mmCIF file of C-alpha atoms in Angstrom:
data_model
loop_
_atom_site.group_PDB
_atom_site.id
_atom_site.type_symbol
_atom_site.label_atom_id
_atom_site.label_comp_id
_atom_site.label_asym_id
_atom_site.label_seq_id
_atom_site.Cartn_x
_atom_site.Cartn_y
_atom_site.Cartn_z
ATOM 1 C CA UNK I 440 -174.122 -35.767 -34.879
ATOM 2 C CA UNK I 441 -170.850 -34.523 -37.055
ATOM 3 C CA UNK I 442 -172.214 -33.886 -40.263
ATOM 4 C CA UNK I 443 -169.337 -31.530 -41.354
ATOM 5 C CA UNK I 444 -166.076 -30.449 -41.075
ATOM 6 C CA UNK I 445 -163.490 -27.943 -42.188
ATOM 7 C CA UNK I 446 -159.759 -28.337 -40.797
ATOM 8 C CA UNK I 447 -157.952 -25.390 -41.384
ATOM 9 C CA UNK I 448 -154.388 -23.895 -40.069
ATOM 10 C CA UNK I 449 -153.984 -21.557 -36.670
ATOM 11 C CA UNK I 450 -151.118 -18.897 -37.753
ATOM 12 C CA UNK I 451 -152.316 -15.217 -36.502
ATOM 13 C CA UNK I 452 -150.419 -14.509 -39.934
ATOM 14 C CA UNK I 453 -153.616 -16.183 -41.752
ATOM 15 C CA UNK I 454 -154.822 -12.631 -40.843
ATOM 16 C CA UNK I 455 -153.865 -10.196 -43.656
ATOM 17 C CA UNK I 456 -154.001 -7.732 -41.278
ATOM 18 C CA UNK I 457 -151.381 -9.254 -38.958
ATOM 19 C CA UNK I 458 -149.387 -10.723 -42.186
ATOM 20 C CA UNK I 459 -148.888 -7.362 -43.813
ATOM 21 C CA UNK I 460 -146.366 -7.333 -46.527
ATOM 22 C CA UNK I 461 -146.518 -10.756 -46.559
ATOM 23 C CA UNK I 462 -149.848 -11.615 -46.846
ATOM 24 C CA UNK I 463 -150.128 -13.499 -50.287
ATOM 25 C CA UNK I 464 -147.904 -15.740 -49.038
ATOM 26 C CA UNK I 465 -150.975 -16.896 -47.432
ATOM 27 C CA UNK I 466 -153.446 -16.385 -50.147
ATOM 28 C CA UNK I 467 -153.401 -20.357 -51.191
ATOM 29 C CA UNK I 468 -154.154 -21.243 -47.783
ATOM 30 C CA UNK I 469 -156.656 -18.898 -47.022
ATOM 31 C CA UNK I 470 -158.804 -19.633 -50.204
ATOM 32 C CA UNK I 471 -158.449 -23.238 -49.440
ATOM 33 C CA UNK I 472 -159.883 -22.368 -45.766
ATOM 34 C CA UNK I 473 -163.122 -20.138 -47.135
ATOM 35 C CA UNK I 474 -163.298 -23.300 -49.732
ATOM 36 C CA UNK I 475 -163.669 -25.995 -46.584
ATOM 37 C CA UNK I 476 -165.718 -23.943 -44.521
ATOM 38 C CA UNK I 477 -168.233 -23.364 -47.259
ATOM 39 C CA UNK I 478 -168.651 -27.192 -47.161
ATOM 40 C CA UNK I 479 -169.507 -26.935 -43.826
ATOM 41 C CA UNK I 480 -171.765 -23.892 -44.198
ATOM 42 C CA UNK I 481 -173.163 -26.027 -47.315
ATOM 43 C CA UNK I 482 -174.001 -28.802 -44.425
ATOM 44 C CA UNK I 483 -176.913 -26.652 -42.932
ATOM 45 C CA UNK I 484 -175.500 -27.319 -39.753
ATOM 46 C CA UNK I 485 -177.623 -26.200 -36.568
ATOM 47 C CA UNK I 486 -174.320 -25.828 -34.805
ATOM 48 C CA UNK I 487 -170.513 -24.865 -35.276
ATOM 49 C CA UNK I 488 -167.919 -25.660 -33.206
ATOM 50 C CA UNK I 489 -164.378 -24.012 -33.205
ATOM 51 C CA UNK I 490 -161.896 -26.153 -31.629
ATOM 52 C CA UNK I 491 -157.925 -25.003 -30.868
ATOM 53 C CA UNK I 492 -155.673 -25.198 -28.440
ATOM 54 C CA UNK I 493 -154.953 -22.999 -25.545
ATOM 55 C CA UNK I 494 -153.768 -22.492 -21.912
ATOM 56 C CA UNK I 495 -157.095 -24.175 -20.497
ATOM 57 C CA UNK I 496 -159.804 -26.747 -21.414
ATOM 58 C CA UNK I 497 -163.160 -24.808 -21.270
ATOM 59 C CA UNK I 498 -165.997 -23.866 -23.793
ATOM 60 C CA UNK I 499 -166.246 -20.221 -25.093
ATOM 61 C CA UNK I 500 -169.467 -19.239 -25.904
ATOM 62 C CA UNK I 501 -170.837 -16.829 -28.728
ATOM 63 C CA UNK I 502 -170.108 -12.739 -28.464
ATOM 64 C CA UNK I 503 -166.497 -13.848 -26.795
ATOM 65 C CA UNK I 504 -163.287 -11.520 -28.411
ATOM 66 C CA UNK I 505 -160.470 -12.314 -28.870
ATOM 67 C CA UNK I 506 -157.842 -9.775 -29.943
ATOM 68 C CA UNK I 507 -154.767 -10.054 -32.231
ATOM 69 C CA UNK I 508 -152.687 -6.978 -30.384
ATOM 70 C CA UNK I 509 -150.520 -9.064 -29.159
ATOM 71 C CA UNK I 510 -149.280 -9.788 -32.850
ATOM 72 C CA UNK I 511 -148.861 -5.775 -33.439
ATOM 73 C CA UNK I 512 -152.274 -4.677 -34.826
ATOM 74 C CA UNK I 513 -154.959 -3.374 -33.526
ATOM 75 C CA UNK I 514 -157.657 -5.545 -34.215
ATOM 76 C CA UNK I 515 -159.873 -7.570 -32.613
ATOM 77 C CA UNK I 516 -162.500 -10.858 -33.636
ATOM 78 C CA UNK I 517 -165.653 -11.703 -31.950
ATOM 79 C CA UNK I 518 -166.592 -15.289 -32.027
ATOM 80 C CA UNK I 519 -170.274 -14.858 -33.695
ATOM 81 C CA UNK I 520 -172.721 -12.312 -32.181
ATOM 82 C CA UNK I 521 -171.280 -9.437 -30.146
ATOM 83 C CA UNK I 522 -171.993 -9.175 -26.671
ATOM 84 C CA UNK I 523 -170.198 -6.487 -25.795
ATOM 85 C CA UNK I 524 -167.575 -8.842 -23.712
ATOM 86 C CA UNK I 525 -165.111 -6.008 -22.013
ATOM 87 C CA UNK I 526 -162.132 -8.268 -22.481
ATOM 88 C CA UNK I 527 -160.468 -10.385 -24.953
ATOM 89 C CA UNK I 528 -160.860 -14.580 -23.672
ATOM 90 C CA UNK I 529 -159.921 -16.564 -27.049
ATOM 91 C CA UNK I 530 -156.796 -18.260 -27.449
ATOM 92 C CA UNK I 531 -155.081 -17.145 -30.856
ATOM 93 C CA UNK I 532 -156.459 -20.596 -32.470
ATOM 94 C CA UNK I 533 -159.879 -19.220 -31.942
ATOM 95 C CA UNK I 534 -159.415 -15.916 -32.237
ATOM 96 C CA UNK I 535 -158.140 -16.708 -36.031
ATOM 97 C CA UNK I 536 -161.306 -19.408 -35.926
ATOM 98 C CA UNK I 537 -163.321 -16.506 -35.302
ATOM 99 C CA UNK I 538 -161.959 -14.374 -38.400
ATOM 100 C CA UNK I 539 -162.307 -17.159 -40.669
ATOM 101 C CA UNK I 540 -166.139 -17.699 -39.346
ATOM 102 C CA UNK I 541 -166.500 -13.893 -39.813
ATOM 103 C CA UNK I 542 -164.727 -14.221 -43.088
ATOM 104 C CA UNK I 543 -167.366 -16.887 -44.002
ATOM 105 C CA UNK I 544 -170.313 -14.883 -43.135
ATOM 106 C CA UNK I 545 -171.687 -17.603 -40.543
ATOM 107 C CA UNK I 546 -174.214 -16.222 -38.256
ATOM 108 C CA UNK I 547 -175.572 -19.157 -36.639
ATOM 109 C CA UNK I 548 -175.014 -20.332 -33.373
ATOM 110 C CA UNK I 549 -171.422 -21.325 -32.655
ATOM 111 C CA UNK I 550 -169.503 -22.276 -29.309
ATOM 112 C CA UNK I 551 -165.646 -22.294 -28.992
ATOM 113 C CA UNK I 552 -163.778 -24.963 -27.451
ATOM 114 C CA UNK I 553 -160.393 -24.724 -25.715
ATOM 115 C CA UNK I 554 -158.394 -27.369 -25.084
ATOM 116 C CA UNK I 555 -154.824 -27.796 -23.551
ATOM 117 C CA UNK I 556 -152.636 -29.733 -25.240
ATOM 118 C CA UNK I 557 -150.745 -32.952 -24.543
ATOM 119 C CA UNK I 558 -153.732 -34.879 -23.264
ATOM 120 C CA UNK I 559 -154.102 -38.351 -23.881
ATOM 121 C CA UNK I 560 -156.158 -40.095 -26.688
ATOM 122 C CA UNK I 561 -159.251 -41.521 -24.566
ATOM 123 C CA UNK I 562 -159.203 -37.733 -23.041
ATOM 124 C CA UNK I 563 -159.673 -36.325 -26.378
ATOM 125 C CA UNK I 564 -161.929 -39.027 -27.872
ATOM 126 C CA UNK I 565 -164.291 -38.479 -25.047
ATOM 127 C CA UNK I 566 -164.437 -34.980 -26.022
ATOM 128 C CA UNK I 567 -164.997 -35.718 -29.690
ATOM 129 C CA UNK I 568 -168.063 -37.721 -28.704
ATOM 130 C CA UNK I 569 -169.148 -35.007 -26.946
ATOM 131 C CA UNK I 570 -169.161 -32.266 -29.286
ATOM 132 C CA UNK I 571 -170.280 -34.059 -31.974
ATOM 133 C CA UNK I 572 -173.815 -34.805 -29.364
ATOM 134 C CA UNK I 573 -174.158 -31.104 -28.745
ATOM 135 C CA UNK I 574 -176.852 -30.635 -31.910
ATOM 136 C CA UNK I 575 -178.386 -32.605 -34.586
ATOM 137 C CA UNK I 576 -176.040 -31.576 -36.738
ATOM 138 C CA UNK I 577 -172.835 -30.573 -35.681
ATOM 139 C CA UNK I 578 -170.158 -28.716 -37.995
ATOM 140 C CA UNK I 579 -166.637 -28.344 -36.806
ATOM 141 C CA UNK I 580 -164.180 -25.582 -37.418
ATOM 142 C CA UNK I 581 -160.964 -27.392 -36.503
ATOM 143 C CA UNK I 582 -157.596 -25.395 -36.027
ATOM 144 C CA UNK I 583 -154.062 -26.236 -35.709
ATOM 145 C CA UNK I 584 -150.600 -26.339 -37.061
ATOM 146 C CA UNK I 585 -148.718 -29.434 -38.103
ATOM 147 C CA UNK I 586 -144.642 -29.295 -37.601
ATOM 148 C CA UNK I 587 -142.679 -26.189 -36.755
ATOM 149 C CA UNK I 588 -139.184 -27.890 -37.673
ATOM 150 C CA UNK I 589 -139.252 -28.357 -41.242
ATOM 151 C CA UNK I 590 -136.381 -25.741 -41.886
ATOM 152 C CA UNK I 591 -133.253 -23.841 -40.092
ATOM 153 C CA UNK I 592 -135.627 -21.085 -39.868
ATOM 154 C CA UNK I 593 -138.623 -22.532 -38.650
ATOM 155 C CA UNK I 594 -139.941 -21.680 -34.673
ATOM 156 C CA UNK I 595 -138.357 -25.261 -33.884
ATOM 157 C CA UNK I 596 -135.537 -25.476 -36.114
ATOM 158 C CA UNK I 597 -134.870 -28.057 -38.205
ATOM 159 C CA UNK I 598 -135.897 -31.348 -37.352
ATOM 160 C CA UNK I 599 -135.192 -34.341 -39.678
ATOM 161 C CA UNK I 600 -138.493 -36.370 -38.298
ATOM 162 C CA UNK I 601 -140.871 -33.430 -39.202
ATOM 163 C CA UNK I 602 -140.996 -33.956 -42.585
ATOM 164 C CA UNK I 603 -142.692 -37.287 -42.265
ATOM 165 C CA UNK I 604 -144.696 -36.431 -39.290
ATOM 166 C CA UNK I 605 -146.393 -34.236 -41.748
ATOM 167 C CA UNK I 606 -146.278 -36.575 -44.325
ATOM 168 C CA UNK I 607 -148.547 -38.953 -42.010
ATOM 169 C CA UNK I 608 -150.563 -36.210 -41.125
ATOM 170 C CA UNK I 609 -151.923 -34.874 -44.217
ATOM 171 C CA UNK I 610 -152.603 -38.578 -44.974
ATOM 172 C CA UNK I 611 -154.564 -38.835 -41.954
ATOM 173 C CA UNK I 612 -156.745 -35.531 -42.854
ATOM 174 C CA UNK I 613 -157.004 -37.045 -46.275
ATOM 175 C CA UNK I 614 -158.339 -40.098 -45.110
ATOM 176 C CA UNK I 615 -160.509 -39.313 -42.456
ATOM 177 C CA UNK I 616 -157.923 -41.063 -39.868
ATOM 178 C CA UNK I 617 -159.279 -44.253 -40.849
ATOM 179 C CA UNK I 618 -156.234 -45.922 -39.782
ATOM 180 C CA UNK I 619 -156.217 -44.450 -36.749
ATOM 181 C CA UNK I 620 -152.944 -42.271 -37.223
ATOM 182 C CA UNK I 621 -154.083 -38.949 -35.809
ATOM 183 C CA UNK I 622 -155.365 -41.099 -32.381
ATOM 184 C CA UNK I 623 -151.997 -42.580 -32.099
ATOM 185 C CA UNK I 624 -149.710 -39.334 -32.816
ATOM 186 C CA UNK I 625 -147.888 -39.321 -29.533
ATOM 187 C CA UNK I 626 -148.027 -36.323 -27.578
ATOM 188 C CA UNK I 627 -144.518 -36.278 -26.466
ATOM 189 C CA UNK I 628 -143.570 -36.389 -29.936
ATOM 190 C CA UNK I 629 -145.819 -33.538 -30.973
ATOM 191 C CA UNK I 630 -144.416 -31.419 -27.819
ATOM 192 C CA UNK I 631 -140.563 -31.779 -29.772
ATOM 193 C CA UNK I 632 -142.250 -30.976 -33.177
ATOM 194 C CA UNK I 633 -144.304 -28.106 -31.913
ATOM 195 C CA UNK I 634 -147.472 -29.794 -33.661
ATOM 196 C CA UNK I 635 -150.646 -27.565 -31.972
ATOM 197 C CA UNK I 636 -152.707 -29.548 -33.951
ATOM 198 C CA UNK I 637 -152.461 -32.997 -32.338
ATOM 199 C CA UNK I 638 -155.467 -32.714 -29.629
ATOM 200 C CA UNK I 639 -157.657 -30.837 -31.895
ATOM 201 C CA UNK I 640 -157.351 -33.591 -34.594
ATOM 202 C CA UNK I 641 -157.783 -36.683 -32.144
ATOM 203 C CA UNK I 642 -161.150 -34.807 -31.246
ATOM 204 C CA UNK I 643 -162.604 -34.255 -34.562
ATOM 205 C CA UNK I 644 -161.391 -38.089 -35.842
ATOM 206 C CA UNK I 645 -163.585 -39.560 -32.345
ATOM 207 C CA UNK I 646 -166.229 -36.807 -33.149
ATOM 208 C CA UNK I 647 -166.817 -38.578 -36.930
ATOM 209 C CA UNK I 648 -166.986 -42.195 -35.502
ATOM 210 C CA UNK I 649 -167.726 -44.512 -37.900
ATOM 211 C CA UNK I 650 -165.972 -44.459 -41.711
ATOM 212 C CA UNK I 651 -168.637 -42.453 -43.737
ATOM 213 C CA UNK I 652 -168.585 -39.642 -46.142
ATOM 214 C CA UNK I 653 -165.135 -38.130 -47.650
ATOM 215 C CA UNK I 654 -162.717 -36.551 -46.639
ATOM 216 C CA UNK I 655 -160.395 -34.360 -49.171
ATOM 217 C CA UNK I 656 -157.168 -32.512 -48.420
ATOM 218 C CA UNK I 657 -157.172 -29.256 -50.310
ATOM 219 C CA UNK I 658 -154.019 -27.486 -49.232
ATOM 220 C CA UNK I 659 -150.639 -28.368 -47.866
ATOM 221 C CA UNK I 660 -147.592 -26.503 -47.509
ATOM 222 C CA UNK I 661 -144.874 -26.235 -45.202
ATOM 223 C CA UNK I 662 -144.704 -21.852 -45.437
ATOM 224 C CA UNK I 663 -142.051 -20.249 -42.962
ATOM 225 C CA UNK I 664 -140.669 -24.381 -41.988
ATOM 226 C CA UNK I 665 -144.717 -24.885 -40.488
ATOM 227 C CA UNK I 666 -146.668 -27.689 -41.321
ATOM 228 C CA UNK I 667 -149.769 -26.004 -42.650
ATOM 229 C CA UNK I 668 -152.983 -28.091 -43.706
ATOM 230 C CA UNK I 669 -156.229 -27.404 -44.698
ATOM 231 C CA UNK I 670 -158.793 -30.448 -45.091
ATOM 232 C CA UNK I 671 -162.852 -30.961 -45.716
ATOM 233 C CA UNK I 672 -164.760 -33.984 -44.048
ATOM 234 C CA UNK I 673 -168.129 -34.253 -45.531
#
């Protein structure tokens, strides 16, 4: 069962490393993520899950790399143990999953799951089900963006609905999704708004089932015009 878990933002830049000059623009957010996942941590979970989006649907399992050289530095992440994998497999959603696992200090056993976006709701509830049976207890390290159209500048432009889309959203994390908000965000709607988050979310709100424990939203921000969130579910 879900007994934990920590949503937290996707953005390579989350990475000082890949930020550079502008990494304490991030500092907020990044506190707020070590703050959520040491709730999880806290949760003496036997298993954590990272879930983000990617090209495929498909588990990654412990000692896979992902690399952030494609964002300019040469660095790479290693989703819990190494293994010595020969090539980097993580989508950047895990691979920053990984660094904020790293950052953590987990070193339990952890899985990474992949999924593509735009699926439908029952697709993604299924999932949530799922995950949330692979232990006893079951923390989750969800990752994903809200809006990219918040500003002129942002990767979408500006988009009068995105506002509040996010508005809805951080709602949603705040509350668990016990209205059901994040299971009806339409996935046409989050392919306009760039939202990466949308299939991530739908799986963590089916993995929690039933309204129990609290949720609390401890960072929100709209940085560089992208809907950035970072929530605890305990």
């Amino acid at each position: 069962m879900l007994v934990a878990a920590a949503v937290c933002p996707c953005p390579p830049l989350l990475v000082p490393e890949v930020a550079a000059g502008a990494a304490p623009e991030l500092d907020a957010a990044r506190a707020a993520c070590d703050e959520a996942l040491a709730r999880v941590v806290a949760a003496a979970p036997e298993l954590i899950v990272v879930v983000g989006t990617g090209a495929r649907t498909t588990f990654h399992e412990a000692g896979a790399r992902g690399s952030f050289r494609p964002f300019g530095v040469n660095a790479d992440v290693v989703l819990g143990t190494p293994s010595g994998a020969p090539e980097a497999t993580l989508p950047p959603s895990l691979a920053v999953g990984a660094w904020l696992l790293t950052r953590a200090g987990w070193n339990g056993p952890v899985r990474g799951y992949e999924v593509e976006g735009g699926r439908s709701w029952p697709v993604n509830g299924e999932d949530g089900v799922n995950l949330a049976a692979l232990a006893d207890r079951v923390g989750l390290l969800v990752m994903g963006d809200g809006t990219a159209c918040r500003t002129v500048k942002a990767p979408g432009y500006l988009d009068e609905r995105a506002e509040g889309v996010d508005a809805l959203i951080a709602a949603a994390l705040r509350d668990r999704d016990s209205d059901g908000s994040l299971a009806r965000l339409d996935a046409g709607l989050s392919r306009e708004l760039k939202i990466s988050g949308r299939d991530p979310w739908q799986i963590l709100s089916a993995a929690w089932g039933d309204d129990h424990g609290t949720g609390e939203l401890l960072y929100e921000d709209a940085p560089y015009g992208v809907g950035y969130f970072v929530a605890s579910w305990t």
